[in-house]
PDB file of C-alpha atoms in Angstrom:
ATOM      1  CA  UNK A  62     -19.772 -14.654-127.354  1.00  0.00           C
ATOM      2  CA  UNK A  63     -17.867 -17.181-129.446  1.00  0.00           C
ATOM      3  CA  UNK A  64     -15.885 -18.425-126.459  1.00  0.00           C
ATOM      4  CA  UNK A  65     -18.994 -18.519-124.316  1.00  0.00           C
ATOM      5  CA  UNK A  66     -20.623 -20.810-126.887  1.00  0.00           C
ATOM      6  CA  UNK A  67     -17.457 -22.885-127.088  1.00  0.00           C
ATOM      7  CA  UNK A  68     -17.414 -23.225-123.320  1.00  0.00           C
ATOM      8  CA  UNK A  69     -20.923 -24.658-123.408  1.00  0.00           C
ATOM      9  CA  UNK A  70     -20.083 -27.027-126.268  1.00  0.00           C
ATOM     10  CA  UNK A  71     -17.223 -28.300-124.104  1.00  0.00           C
ATOM     11  CA  UNK A  72     -19.777 -29.071-121.375  1.00  0.00           C
ATOM     12  CA  UNK A  73     -18.620 -26.406-118.957  1.00  0.00           C
ATOM     13  CA  UNK A  74     -21.214 -24.520-116.954  1.00  0.00           C
ATOM     14  CA  UNK A  75     -20.764 -20.765-116.600  1.00  0.00           C
ATOM     15  CA  UNK A  76     -20.285 -19.372-113.111  1.00  0.00           C
ATOM     16  CA  UNK A  77     -21.672 -16.057-111.845  1.00  0.00           C
ATOM     17  CA  UNK A  78     -18.670 -14.067-113.080  1.00  0.00           C
ATOM     18  CA  UNK A  79     -19.015 -15.572-116.556  1.00  0.00           C
ATOM     19  CA  UNK A  80     -22.739 -14.805-116.658  1.00  0.00           C
ATOM     20  CA  UNK A  81     -22.269 -11.215-115.472  1.00  0.00           C
ATOM     21  CA  UNK A  82     -19.510 -10.726-118.054  1.00  0.00           C
ATOM     22  CA  UNK A  83     -21.553 -12.155-120.915  1.00  0.00           C
ATOM     23  CA  UNK A  84     -24.582 -10.030-119.948  1.00  0.00           C
ATOM     24  CA  UNK A  85     -22.303  -6.983-120.014  1.00  0.00           C
ATOM     25  CA  UNK A  86     -21.126  -7.951-123.500  1.00  0.00           C
ATOM     26  CA  UNK A  87     -24.712  -8.482-124.685  1.00  0.00           C
ATOM     27  CA  UNK A  88     -25.648  -5.033-123.410  1.00  0.00           C
ATOM     28  CA  UNK A  89     -22.585  -3.392-124.908  1.00  0.00           C
ATOM     29  CA  UNK A  90     -23.258  -4.723-128.408  1.00  0.00           C
ATOM     30  CA  UNK A  91     -27.061  -4.703-128.212  1.00  0.00           C
ATOM     31  CA  UNK A  92     -27.382  -8.490-128.458  1.00  0.00           C
ATOM     32  CA  UNK A  93     -30.732  -8.647-126.697  1.00  0.00           C
ATOM     33  CA  UNK A  94     -31.639 -12.076-128.116  1.00  0.00           C
ATOM     34  CA  UNK A  95     -28.482 -13.623-126.656  1.00  0.00           C
ATOM     35  CA  UNK A  96     -29.106 -11.714-123.426  1.00  0.00           C
ATOM     36  CA  UNK A  97     -32.591 -13.202-123.258  1.00  0.00           C
ATOM     37  CA  UNK A  98     -31.093 -16.686-123.756  1.00  0.00           C
ATOM     38  CA  UNK A  99     -28.733 -16.045-120.851  1.00  0.00           C
ATOM     39  CA  UNK A 100     -31.651 -14.737-118.812  1.00  0.00           C
ATOM     40  CA  UNK A 101     -33.585 -17.957-119.488  1.00  0.00           C
ATOM     41  CA  UNK A 102     -30.530 -20.013-118.459  1.00  0.00           C
ATOM     42  CA  UNK A 103     -30.282 -18.014-115.231  1.00  0.00           C
ATOM     43  CA  UNK A 104     -33.976 -18.559-114.455  1.00  0.00           C
ATOM     44  CA  UNK A 105     -33.887 -22.264-115.348  1.00  0.00           C
ATOM     45  CA  UNK A 106     -30.987 -22.755-112.968  1.00  0.00           C
ATOM     46  CA  UNK A 107     -32.435 -20.561-110.174  1.00  0.00           C
ATOM     47  CA  UNK A 108     -29.294 -18.437-110.147  1.00  0.00           C
ATOM     48  CA  UNK A 109     -30.968 -15.147-109.244  1.00  0.00           C
ATOM     49  CA  UNK A 110     -31.773 -16.308-105.763  1.00  0.00           C
ATOM     50  CA  UNK A 111     -29.641 -14.260-103.463  1.00  0.00           C
ATOM     51  CA  UNK A 112     -27.216 -12.776-105.992  1.00  0.00           C
ATOM     52  CA  UNK A 113     -27.773  -9.071-106.402  1.00  0.00           C
ATOM     53  CA  UNK A 114     -24.868  -8.621-108.837  1.00  0.00           C
ATOM     54  CA  UNK A 115     -26.414 -10.980-111.357  1.00  0.00           C
ATOM     55  CA  UNK A 116     -29.809  -9.280-111.019  1.00  0.00           C
ATOM     56  CA  UNK A 117     -28.180  -5.881-111.514  1.00  0.00           C
ATOM     57  CA  UNK A 118     -26.350  -7.192-114.593  1.00  0.00           C
ATOM     58  CA  UNK A 119     -29.670  -8.339-116.091  1.00  0.00           C
ATOM     59  CA  UNK A 120     -31.270  -4.936-115.493  1.00  0.00           C
ATOM     60  CA  UNK A 121     -28.211  -3.249-117.005  1.00  0.00           C
ATOM     61  CA  UNK A 122     -28.220  -5.490-120.088  1.00  0.00           C
ATOM     62  CA  UNK A 123     -31.864  -4.715-120.833  1.00  0.00           C
ATOM     63  CA  UNK A 124     -31.243  -1.006-120.238  1.00  0.00           C
ATOM     64  CA  UNK A 125     -28.299  -0.906-122.624  1.00  0.00           C
ATOM     65  CA  UNK A 126     -30.369  -2.775-125.221  1.00  0.00           C
ATOM     66  CA  UNK A 127     -33.148  -0.208-124.836  1.00  0.00           C
ATOM     67  CA  UNK A 128     -35.903  -2.518-123.571  1.00  0.00           C
ATOM     68  CA  UNK A 129     -37.136  -0.302-120.759  1.00  0.00           C
ATOM     69  CA  UNK A 130     -40.204  -2.459-120.128  1.00  0.00           C
ATOM     70  CA  UNK A 131     -37.924  -5.395-119.296  1.00  0.00           C
ATOM     71  CA  UNK A 132     -35.685  -3.069-117.289  1.00  0.00           C
ATOM     72  CA  UNK A 133     -38.570  -2.149-115.015  1.00  0.00           C
ATOM     73  CA  UNK A 134     -39.812  -5.766-114.817  1.00  0.00           C
ATOM     74  CA  UNK A 135     -36.396  -7.104-113.854  1.00  0.00           C
ATOM     75  CA  UNK A 136     -35.804  -4.308-111.380  1.00  0.00           C
ATOM     76  CA  UNK A 137     -39.118  -5.006-109.640  1.00  0.00           C
ATOM     77  CA  UNK A 138     -38.259  -8.706-109.446  1.00  0.00           C
ATOM     78  CA  UNK A 139     -34.998  -8.093-107.596  1.00  0.00           C
ATOM     79  CA  UNK A 140     -35.388  -9.600-104.152  1.00  0.00           C
ATOM     80  CA  UNK A 141     -32.841  -7.202-102.728  1.00  0.00           C
ATOM     81  CA  UNK A 142     -31.943  -3.775-104.081  1.00  0.00           C
ATOM     82  CA  UNK A 143     -28.890  -1.714-103.296  1.00  0.00           C
ATOM     83  CA  UNK A 144     -27.666   1.662-104.535  1.00  0.00           C
ATOM     84  CA  UNK A 145     -26.083  -0.040-107.564  1.00  0.00           C
ATOM     85  CA  UNK A 146     -29.468  -1.530-108.503  1.00  0.00           C
ATOM     86  CA  UNK A 147     -31.020   1.916-108.432  1.00  0.00           C
ATOM     87  CA  UNK A 148     -28.089   3.412-110.334  1.00  0.00           C
ATOM     88  CA  UNK A 149     -28.520   0.857-113.118  1.00  0.00           C
ATOM     89  CA  UNK A 150     -32.232   1.666-113.345  1.00  0.00           C
ATOM     90  CA  UNK A 151     -31.752   5.449-113.196  1.00  0.00           C
ATOM     91  CA  UNK A 152     -28.863   5.417-115.669  1.00  0.00           C
ATOM     92  CA  UNK A 153     -30.865   3.262-118.080  1.00  0.00           C
ATOM     93  CA  UNK A 154     -33.683   5.781-118.147  1.00  0.00           C
ATOM     94  CA  UNK A 155     -31.205   8.654-118.518  1.00  0.00           C
ATOM     95  CA  UNK A 156     -29.392   7.011-121.432  1.00  0.00           C
ATOM     96  CA  UNK A 157     -32.667   6.869-123.343  1.00  0.00           C
ATOM     97  CA  UNK A 158     -33.822  10.396-122.480  1.00  0.00           C
ATOM     98  CA  UNK A 159     -36.607   9.531-120.048  1.00  0.00           C
ATOM     99  CA  UNK A 160     -35.777  12.500-117.807  1.00  0.00           C
ATOM    100  CA  UNK A 161     -38.961  12.512-115.729  1.00  0.00           C
ATOM    101  CA  UNK A 162     -38.542   8.802-115.022  1.00  0.00           C
ATOM    102  CA  UNK A 163     -34.986   9.459-113.841  1.00  0.00           C
ATOM    103  CA  UNK A 164     -36.185  11.987-111.286  1.00  0.00           C
ATOM    104  CA  UNK A 165     -39.141   9.802-110.289  1.00  0.00           C
ATOM    105  CA  UNK A 166     -36.912   6.751-109.711  1.00  0.00           C
ATOM    106  CA  UNK A 167     -34.424   8.878-107.766  1.00  0.00           C
ATOM    107  CA  UNK A 168     -37.243   9.934-105.461  1.00  0.00           C
ATOM    108  CA  UNK A 169     -38.332   6.291-105.071  1.00  0.00           C
ATOM    109  CA  UNK A 170     -34.761   5.323-104.201  1.00  0.00           C
ATOM    110  CA  UNK A 171     -34.670   7.919-101.465  1.00  0.00           C
ATOM    111  CA  UNK A 172     -38.086   6.770-100.187  1.00  0.00           C
ATOM    112  CA  UNK A 173     -36.596   3.290 -99.750  1.00  0.00           C
ATOM    113  CA  UNK A 174     -33.977   4.857 -97.495  1.00  0.00           C
ATOM    114  CA  UNK A 175     -30.983   4.357 -99.769  1.00  0.00           C
ATOM    115  CA  UNK A 176     -28.391   7.107 -99.860  1.00  0.00           C
ATOM    116  CA  UNK A 177     -27.223   8.186-103.315  1.00  0.00           C
ATOM    117  CA  UNK A 178     -23.571   7.717-104.191  1.00  0.00           C
ATOM    118  CA  UNK A 179     -21.306   9.532-106.639  1.00  0.00           C
ATOM    119  CA  UNK A 180     -22.775   7.744-109.671  1.00  0.00           C
ATOM    120  CA  UNK A 181     -26.309   8.624-108.579  1.00  0.00           C
ATOM    121  CA  UNK A 182     -25.489  12.283-108.031  1.00  0.00           C
ATOM    122  CA  UNK A 183     -23.719  12.621-111.382  1.00  0.00           C
ATOM    123  CA  UNK A 184     -26.637  11.009-113.216  1.00  0.00           C
ATOM    124  CA  UNK A 185     -29.218  13.223-111.491  1.00  0.00           C
ATOM    125  CA  UNK A 186     -27.176  16.374-112.102  1.00  0.00           C
ATOM    126  CA  UNK A 187     -26.817  15.486-115.787  1.00  0.00           C
ATOM    127  CA  UNK A 188     -30.571  14.988-115.961  1.00  0.00           C
ATOM    128  CA  UNK A 189     -31.246  18.327-114.268  1.00  0.00           C
ATOM    129  CA  UNK A 190     -28.918  20.030-116.752  1.00  0.00           C
ATOM    130  CA  UNK A 191     -30.587  18.318-119.694  1.00  0.00           C
ATOM    131  CA  UNK A 192     -34.071  19.513-118.758  1.00  0.00           C
ATOM    132  CA  UNK A 193     -33.147  22.824-117.116  1.00  0.00           C
ATOM    133  CA  UNK A 194     -34.309  21.729-113.662  1.00  0.00           C
ATOM    134  CA  UNK A 195     -32.188  24.216-111.735  1.00  0.00           C
ATOM    135  CA  UNK A 196     -34.374  23.969-108.622  1.00  0.00           C
ATOM    136  CA  UNK A 197     -33.902  20.200-108.352  1.00  0.00           C
ATOM    137  CA  UNK A 198     -30.216  20.713-109.119  1.00  0.00           C
ATOM    138  CA  UNK A 199     -29.931  23.132-106.210  1.00  0.00           C
ATOM    139  CA  UNK A 200     -31.528  20.532-103.902  1.00  0.00           C
ATOM    140  CA  UNK A 201     -28.932  17.997-105.055  1.00  0.00           C
ATOM    141  CA  UNK A 202     -26.194  20.602-104.593  1.00  0.00           C
ATOM    142  CA  UNK A 203     -27.278  21.006-100.959  1.00  0.00           C
ATOM    143  CA  UNK A 204     -27.037  17.225-100.435  1.00  0.00           C
ATOM    144  CA  UNK A 205     -23.586  17.216-102.013  1.00  0.00           C
ATOM    145  CA  UNK A 206     -22.443  20.014 -99.709  1.00  0.00           C
ATOM    146  CA  UNK A 207     -23.841  18.183 -96.644  1.00  0.00           C
ATOM    147  CA  UNK A 208     -21.902  15.069 -97.641  1.00  0.00           C
ATOM    148  CA  UNK A 209     -18.721  17.008 -98.528  1.00  0.00           C
ATOM    149  CA  UNK A 210     -18.712  15.160-101.862  1.00  0.00           C
ATOM    150  CA  UNK A 211     -17.158  17.944-103.935  1.00  0.00           C
ATOM    151  CA  UNK A 212     -14.014  17.726-101.846  1.00  0.00           C
ATOM    152  CA  UNK A 213     -13.940  13.942-102.261  1.00  0.00           C
ATOM    153  CA  UNK A 214     -14.707  13.614-105.962  1.00  0.00           C
ATOM    154  CA  UNK A 215     -13.892  16.086-108.724  1.00  0.00           C
ATOM    155  CA  UNK A 216     -16.411  14.400-111.052  1.00  0.00           C
ATOM    156  CA  UNK A 217     -19.295  15.422-108.780  1.00  0.00           C
ATOM    157  CA  UNK A 218     -18.043  19.011-108.786  1.00  0.00           C
ATOM    158  CA  UNK A 219     -17.711  18.957-112.572  1.00  0.00           C
ATOM    159  CA  UNK A 220     -21.246  17.573-112.958  1.00  0.00           C
ATOM    160  CA  UNK A 221     -22.561  20.274-110.662  1.00  0.00           C
ATOM    161  CA  UNK A 222     -20.761  22.991-112.606  1.00  0.00           C
ATOM    162  CA  UNK A 223     -22.063  21.554-115.888  1.00  0.00           C
ATOM    163  CA  UNK A 224     -25.627  21.421-114.555  1.00  0.00           C
ATOM    164  CA  UNK A 225     -25.581  25.099-113.545  1.00  0.00           C
ATOM    165  CA  UNK A 226     -24.043  26.108-116.865  1.00  0.00           C
ATOM    166  CA  UNK A 227     -26.696  24.204-118.834  1.00  0.00           C
ATOM    167  CA  UNK A 228     -29.441  25.736-116.693  1.00  0.00           C
ATOM    168  CA  UNK A 229     -28.105  29.211-117.556  1.00  0.00           C
ATOM    169  CA  UNK A 230     -26.840  30.077-114.099  1.00  0.00           C
ATOM    170  CA  UNK A 231     -23.362  31.408-114.848  1.00  0.00           C
ATOM    171  CA  UNK A 232     -22.931  32.892-111.374  1.00  0.00           C
ATOM    172  CA  UNK A 233     -23.670  29.557-109.647  1.00  0.00           C
ATOM    173  CA  UNK A 234     -21.424  27.738-112.140  1.00  0.00           C
ATOM    174  CA  UNK A 235     -18.587  30.155-111.347  1.00  0.00           C
ATOM    175  CA  UNK A 236     -19.195  29.728-107.620  1.00  0.00           C
ATOM    176  CA  UNK A 237     -18.893  25.948-107.969  1.00  0.00           C
ATOM    177  CA  UNK A 238     -15.791  26.284-110.164  1.00  0.00           C
ATOM    178  CA  UNK A 239     -14.162  28.467-107.520  1.00  0.00           C
ATOM    179  CA  UNK A 240     -14.878  25.849-104.857  1.00  0.00           C
ATOM    180  CA  UNK A 241     -13.477  22.876-106.753  1.00  0.00           C
ATOM    181  CA  UNK A 242     -10.441  21.462-104.931  1.00  0.00           C
ATOM    182  CA  UNK A 243      -8.976  20.395-108.276  1.00  0.00           C
ATOM    183  CA  UNK A 244      -9.710  22.132-111.530  1.00  0.00           C
ATOM    184  CA  UNK A 245      -9.207  19.868-114.515  1.00  0.00           C
TER     185      UNK A 245
END
């Protein structure tokens, strides 16, 4: 933050990479006031037009700072959304324990025709494990099997195993463990 301020004192304008980085820092340390200043700068300079990465970084910053009202506002204002946009939104709700919102947003993502990726699946499986939603977890498991994701990513398999264990299904957890291509 110090060097960002210094950069501005020197008369240098931040580029998109600088802004994304500083928003990440603001989110990481909970500096919502500074994040809001950066947000105002972005709006005043019309920098959100057409840059999904910057929009996603704004949503992520507000999520990490715990302002879920702003998270939803910023998400809805994104002109274009991709799977990363949805992941930022879903992960933000998960980090703050809004389990039903996580599942609701996941459903909305699918309604928009976007396919979940590894990050999405892990987040949803963690949510299912946290609330004991074994049925929803089994639906996700079926999607993972259809996409052969367990063979491609050990983290998905581990999240699936963890979900079944937390839901009290030792037999299913063992079945998943036996199917893991790599056991870490």
